[in-house]
Coordinates of C-alpha atoms in Angstrom, one line a residue:
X346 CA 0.0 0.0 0.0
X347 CA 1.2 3.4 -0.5
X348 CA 0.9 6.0 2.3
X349 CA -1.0 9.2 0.9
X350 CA -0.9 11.3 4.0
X351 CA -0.3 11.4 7.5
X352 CA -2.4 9.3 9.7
X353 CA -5.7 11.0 11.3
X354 CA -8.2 9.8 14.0
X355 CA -11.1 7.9 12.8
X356 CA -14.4 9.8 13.2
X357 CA -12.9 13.1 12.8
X358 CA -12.9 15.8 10.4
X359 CA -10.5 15.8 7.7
X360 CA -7.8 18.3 8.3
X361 CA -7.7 21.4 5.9
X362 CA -5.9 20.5 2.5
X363 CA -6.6 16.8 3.0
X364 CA -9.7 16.0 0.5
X365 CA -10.7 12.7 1.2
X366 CA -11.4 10.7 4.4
X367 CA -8.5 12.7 5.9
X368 CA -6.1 12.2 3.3
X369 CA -3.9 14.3 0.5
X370 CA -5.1 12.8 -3.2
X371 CA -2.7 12.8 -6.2
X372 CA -4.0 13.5 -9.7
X373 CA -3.4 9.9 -10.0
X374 CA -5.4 9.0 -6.6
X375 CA -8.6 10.7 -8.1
X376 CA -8.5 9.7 -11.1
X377 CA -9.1 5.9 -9.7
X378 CA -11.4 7.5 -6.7
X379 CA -13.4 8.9 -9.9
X380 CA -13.7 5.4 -11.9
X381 CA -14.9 4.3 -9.1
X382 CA -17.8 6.2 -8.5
X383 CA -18.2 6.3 -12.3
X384 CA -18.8 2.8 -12.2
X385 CA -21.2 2.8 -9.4
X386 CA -23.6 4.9 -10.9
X387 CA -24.1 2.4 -14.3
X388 CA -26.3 0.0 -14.7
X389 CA -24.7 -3.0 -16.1
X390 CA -28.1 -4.6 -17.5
X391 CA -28.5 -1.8 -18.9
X392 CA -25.5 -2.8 -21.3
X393 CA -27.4 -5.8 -22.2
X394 CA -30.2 -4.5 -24.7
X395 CA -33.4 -6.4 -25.6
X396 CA -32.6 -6.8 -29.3
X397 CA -29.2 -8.0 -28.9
X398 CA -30.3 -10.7 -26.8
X399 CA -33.7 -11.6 -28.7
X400 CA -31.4 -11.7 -31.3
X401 CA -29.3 -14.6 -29.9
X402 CA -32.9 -16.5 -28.9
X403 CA -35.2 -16.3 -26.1
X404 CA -34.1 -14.6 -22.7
X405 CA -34.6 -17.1 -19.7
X406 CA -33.0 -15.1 -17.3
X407 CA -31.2 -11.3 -17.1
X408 CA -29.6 -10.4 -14.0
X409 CA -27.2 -8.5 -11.9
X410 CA -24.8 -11.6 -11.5
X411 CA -21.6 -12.2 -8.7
X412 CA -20.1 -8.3 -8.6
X413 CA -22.8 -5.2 -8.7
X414 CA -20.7 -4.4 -11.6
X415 CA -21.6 -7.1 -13.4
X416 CA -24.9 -8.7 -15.3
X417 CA -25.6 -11.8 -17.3
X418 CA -28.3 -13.1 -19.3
X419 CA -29.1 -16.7 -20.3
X420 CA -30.8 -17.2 -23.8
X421 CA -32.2 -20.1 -25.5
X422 CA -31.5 -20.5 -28.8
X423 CA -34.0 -23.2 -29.4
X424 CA -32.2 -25.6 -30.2
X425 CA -32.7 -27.6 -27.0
X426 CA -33.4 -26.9 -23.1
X427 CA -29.4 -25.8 -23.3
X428 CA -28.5 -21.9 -23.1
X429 CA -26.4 -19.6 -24.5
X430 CA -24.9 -17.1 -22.3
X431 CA -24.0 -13.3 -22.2
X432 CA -22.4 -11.0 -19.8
X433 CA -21.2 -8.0 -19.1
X434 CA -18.4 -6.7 -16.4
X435 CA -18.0 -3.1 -15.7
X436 CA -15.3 -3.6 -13.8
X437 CA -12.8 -5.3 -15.5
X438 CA -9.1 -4.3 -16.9
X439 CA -7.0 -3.0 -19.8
X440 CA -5.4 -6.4 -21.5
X441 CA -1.7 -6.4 -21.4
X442 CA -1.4 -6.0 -25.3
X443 CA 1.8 -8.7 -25.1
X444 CA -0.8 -10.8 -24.4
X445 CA -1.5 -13.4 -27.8
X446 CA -4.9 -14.0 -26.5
X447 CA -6.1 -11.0 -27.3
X448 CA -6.4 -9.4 -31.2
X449 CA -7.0 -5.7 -30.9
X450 CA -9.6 -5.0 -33.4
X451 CA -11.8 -1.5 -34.2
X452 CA -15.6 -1.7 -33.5
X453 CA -17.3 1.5 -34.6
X454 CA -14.5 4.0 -34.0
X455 CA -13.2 2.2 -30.7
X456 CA -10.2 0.3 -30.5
X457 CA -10.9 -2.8 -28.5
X458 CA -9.4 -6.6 -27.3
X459 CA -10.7 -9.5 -28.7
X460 CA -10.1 -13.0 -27.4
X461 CA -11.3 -15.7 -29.1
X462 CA -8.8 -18.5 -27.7
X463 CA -11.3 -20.8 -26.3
X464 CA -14.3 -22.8 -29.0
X465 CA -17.6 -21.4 -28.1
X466 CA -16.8 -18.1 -26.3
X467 CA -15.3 -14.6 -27.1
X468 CA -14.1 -12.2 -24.9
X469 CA -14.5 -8.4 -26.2
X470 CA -12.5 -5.7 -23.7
X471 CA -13.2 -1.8 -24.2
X472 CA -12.9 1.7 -22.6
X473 CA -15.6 3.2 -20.4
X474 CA -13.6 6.2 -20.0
X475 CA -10.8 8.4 -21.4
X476 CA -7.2 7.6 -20.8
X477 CA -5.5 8.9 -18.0
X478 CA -3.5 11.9 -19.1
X479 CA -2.3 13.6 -15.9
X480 CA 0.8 13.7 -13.9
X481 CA 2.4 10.1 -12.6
X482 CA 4.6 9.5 -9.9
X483 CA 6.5 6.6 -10.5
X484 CA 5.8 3.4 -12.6
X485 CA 3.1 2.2 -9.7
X486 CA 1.1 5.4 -10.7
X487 CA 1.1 4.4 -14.1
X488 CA 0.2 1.1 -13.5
X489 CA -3.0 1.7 -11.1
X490 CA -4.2 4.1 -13.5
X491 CA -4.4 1.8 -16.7
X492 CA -6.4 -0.6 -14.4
X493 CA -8.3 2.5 -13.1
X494 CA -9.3 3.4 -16.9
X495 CA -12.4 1.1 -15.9
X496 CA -12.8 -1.1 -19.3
X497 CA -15.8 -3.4 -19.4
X498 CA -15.8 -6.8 -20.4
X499 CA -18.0 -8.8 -22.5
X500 CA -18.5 -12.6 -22.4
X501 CA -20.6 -15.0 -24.9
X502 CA -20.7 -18.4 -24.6
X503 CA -22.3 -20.2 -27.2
X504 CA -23.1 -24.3 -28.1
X505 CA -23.3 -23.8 -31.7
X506 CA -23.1 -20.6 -33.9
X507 CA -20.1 -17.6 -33.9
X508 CA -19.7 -16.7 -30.5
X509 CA -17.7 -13.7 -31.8
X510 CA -20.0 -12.1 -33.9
X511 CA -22.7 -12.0 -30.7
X512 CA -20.0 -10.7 -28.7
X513 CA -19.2 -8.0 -31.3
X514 CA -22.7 -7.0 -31.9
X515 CA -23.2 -6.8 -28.3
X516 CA -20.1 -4.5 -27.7
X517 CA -21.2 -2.4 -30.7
X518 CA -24.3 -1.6 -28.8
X519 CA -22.6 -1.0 -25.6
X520 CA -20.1 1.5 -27.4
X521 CA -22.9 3.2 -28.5
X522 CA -24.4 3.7 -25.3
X523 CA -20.9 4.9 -23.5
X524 CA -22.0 8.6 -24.3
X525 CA -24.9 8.8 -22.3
X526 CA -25.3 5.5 -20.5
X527 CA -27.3 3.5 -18.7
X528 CA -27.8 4.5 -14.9
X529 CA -28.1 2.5 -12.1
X530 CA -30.7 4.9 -10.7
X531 CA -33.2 4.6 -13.2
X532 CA -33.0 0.4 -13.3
X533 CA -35.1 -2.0 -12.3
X534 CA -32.4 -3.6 -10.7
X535 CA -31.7 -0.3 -8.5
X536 CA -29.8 -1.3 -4.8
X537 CA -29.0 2.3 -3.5
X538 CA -26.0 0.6 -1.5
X539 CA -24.3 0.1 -4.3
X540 CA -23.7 3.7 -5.6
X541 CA -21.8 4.1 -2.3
X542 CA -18.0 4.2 -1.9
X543 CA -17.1 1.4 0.8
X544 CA -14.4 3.4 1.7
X545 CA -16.8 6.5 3.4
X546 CA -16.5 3.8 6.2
X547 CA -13.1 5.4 7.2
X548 CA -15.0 8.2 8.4
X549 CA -17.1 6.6 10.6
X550 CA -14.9 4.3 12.9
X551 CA -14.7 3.9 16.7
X552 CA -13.1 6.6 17.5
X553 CA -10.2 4.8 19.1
X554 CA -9.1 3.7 15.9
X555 CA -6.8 5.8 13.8
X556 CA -6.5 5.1 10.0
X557 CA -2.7 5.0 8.9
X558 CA -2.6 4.2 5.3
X559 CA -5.5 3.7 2.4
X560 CA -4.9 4.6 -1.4
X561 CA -7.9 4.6 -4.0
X562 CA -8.0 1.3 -6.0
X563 CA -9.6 0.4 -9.0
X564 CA -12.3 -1.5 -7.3
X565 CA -15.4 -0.2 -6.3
X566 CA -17.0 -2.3 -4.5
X567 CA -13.8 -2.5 -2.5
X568 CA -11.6 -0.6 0.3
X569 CA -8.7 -1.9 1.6
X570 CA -6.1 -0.1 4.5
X571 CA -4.2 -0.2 7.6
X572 CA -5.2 0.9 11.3
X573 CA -4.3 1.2 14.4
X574 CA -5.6 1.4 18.0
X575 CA -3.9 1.1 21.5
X576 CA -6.5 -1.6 22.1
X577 CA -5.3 -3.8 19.4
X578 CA -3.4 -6.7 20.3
X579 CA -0.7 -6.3 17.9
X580 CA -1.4 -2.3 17.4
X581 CA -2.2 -2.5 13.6
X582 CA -4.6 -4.4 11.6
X583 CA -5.2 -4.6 8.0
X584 CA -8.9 -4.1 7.0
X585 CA -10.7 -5.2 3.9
X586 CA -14.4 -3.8 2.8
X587 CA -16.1 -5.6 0.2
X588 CA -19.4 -5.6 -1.1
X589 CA -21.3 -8.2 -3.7
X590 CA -24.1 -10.4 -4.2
X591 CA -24.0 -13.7 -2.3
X592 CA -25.8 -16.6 -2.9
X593 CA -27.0 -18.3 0.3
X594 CA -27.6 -21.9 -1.4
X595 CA -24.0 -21.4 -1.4
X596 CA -22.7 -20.2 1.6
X597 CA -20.4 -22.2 4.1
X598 CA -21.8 -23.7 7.0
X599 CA -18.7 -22.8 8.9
X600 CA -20.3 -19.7 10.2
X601 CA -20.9 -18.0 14.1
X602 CA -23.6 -15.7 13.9
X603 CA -24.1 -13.4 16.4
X604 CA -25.9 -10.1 16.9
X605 CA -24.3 -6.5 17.0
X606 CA -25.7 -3.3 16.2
X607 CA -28.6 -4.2 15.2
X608 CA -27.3 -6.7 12.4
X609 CA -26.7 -10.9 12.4
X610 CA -23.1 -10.4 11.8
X611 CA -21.7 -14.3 10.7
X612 CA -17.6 -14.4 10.9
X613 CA -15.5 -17.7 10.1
X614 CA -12.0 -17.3 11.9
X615 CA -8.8 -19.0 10.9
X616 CA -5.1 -18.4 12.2
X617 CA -4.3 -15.7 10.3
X618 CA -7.6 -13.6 9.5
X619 CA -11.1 -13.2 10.5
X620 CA -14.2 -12.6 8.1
X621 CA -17.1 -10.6 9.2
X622 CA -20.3 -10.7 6.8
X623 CA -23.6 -9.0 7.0
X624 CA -26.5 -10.2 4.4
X625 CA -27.9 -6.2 3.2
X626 CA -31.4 -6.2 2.4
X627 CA -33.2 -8.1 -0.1
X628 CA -32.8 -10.6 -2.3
X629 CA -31.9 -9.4 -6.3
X630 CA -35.0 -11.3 -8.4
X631 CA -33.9 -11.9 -12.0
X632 CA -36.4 -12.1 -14.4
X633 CA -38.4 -13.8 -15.8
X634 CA -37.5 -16.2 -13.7
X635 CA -39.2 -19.2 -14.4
X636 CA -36.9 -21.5 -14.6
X637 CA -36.3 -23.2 -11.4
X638 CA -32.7 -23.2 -11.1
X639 CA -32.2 -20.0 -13.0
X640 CA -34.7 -18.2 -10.3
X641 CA -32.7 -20.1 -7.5
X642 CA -29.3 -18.7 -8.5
X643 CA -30.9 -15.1 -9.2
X644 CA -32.0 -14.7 -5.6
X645 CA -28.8 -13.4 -4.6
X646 CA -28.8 -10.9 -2.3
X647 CA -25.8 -8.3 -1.4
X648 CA -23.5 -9.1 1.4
X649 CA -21.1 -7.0 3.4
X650 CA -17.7 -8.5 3.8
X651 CA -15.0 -7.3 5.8
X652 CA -11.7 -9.3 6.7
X653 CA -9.8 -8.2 9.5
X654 CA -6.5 -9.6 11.5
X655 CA -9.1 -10.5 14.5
X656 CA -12.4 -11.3 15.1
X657 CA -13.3 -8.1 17.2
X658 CA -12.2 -5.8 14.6
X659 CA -13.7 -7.7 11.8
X660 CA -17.1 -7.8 13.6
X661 CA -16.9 -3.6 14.7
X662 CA -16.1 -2.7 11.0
X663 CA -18.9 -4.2 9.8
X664 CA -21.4 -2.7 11.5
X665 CA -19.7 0.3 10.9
X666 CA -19.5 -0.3 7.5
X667 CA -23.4 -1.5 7.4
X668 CA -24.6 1.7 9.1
X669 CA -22.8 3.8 6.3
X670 CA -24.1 1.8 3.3
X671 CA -27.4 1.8 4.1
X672 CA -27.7 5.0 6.4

């Protein structure tokens, strides 16, 4: 992690000339913090149009799928009671373009990555946003901010046909739509929680704590960074927010629940780490869901996850974090 400023006491006011959650941002730093929230306010469906799918056969299923930056859609092409499948993540990365898997290609007047390495599926990479063109300061810098540029990825799989040419026709649509795009506000698959940046939780800490490093990732359903408290055991604990759907046909049964603040807070404890998840709100319905095992899967519902060197810490920055998200 890279230290961005000097360390400040959770729950207080950022000190003048520090801009966020107490701490001094490069050009580089917001650049991330702002692909971030770019991300967060787009709806991924929204990516997936009607007459692309239709196009492919008949939708079983569209949903927000996994990450709240991604959605997927299973089609039936009519062939049998097998589907097709597209998706799109909003959150992916720039391909290395060393890479052989990938064939740079031009769809509409955007340059994009191609991968058509495995039968049946094609990959198709492109920009959300413009190119960082600010000041670096070192190679790290430049690194972070090529995976901040916040490309999306699109996925077909496909039994029989060219998965390529659905994945291109897809992409083509979804370039089109860059310009003014599709908003997580006006969806049907609106979750207020997730236009909100986990790491707003560093403002809202016990008060004993004292944040010493954080630095604005790519990620943003994700926080990650050091603190510190005279009442931790070792003095320093390394924090990680994380918010997605969760399945809970799937979940581990290696689970203590207990109640804190309000919330059923279930953490699973190891030597090293301790995880802390809350289950936020309700259940994510895909539609139109009449498939049995297809409606199953969509009932996902978004968790809180935090992971913490001890229980204690884990549990107390969950509820914090809760509060936050859905305050």
């Amino acid at each position: 992690m890279v230290l961005l400023g000097s360390a400040f006491p959770a729950g207080s006011a950022s000190p003048a000339g520090q801009n966020r959650h107490g701490f001094e941002m490069s050009e580089a730093d917001r650049y991330l913090a702002d692909s971030a929230a770019y991300v967060r306010s787009l709806d991924p469906c929204g990516f997936l149009t009607e007459d692309d799918l239709s196009a492919l056969g008949t939708v079983v299923q569209l949903r927000p799928d996994g990450e709240l930056s991604s959605c997927s859609a299973e089609v039936n092409p009519g062939r049998s009671d097998a589907t097709d499948s597209v998706s799109i993540k909003l959150n992916g990365y720039q391909p290395t373009p060393a890479d052989p898997n990938f064939e740079q290609v031009t769809i509409g007047d955007e340059q994009v990555y191609l991968d058509d390495a495995s039968r049946g599926t094609c990959r198709v990479s492109f920009p959300l946003r413009d190119e960082f063109d600010g000041a670096t300061s070192g190679p790290m810098d430049d690194v972070l901010t090529e995976s901040g540029r916040s490309f999306a990825t699109i996925d077909v799989y496909r039994a029989e046909g060219d998965a390529c040419s659905a994945a291109k026709s897809v992409t083509e649509t979804a370039l089109g739509l860059v310009s003014d795009p599709p908003l997580r506000a006006d969806s049907r698959y609106n979750l207020p929680l997730a236009t909100k940046d986990p790491c707003s939780v560093l403002e809202h800490l016990p008060e004993t704590w004292t944040v010493d490093r954080w630095n604005p990732a790519a990620d943003p359903y994700g926080c990650h960074f050091e603190a510190s408290s005279a009442t931790f055991e070792d003095n320093l604990v390394l924090l990680d927010v994380a918010l997605t759907y969760d399945d809970s046909d799937l979940r581990s049964t290696d689970r203590e629940k207990i109640r804190q603040g309000g919330y059923t807070v279930e953490t699973r404890d190891s030597d090293s780490v301790c995880s802390a998840d809350i289950v936020l709100g309700n259940p994510v319905l895909g539609l139109p869901g009449n498939d049995d095992s297809a409606a199953r899967y969509a009932r996902t519902v978004p968790e809180l996850s935090v992971m913490a060197d001890d229980c204690d810490s884990a549990v107390a920055l969950a509820v914090a974090a809760a509060d936050e998200l859905t305050g």
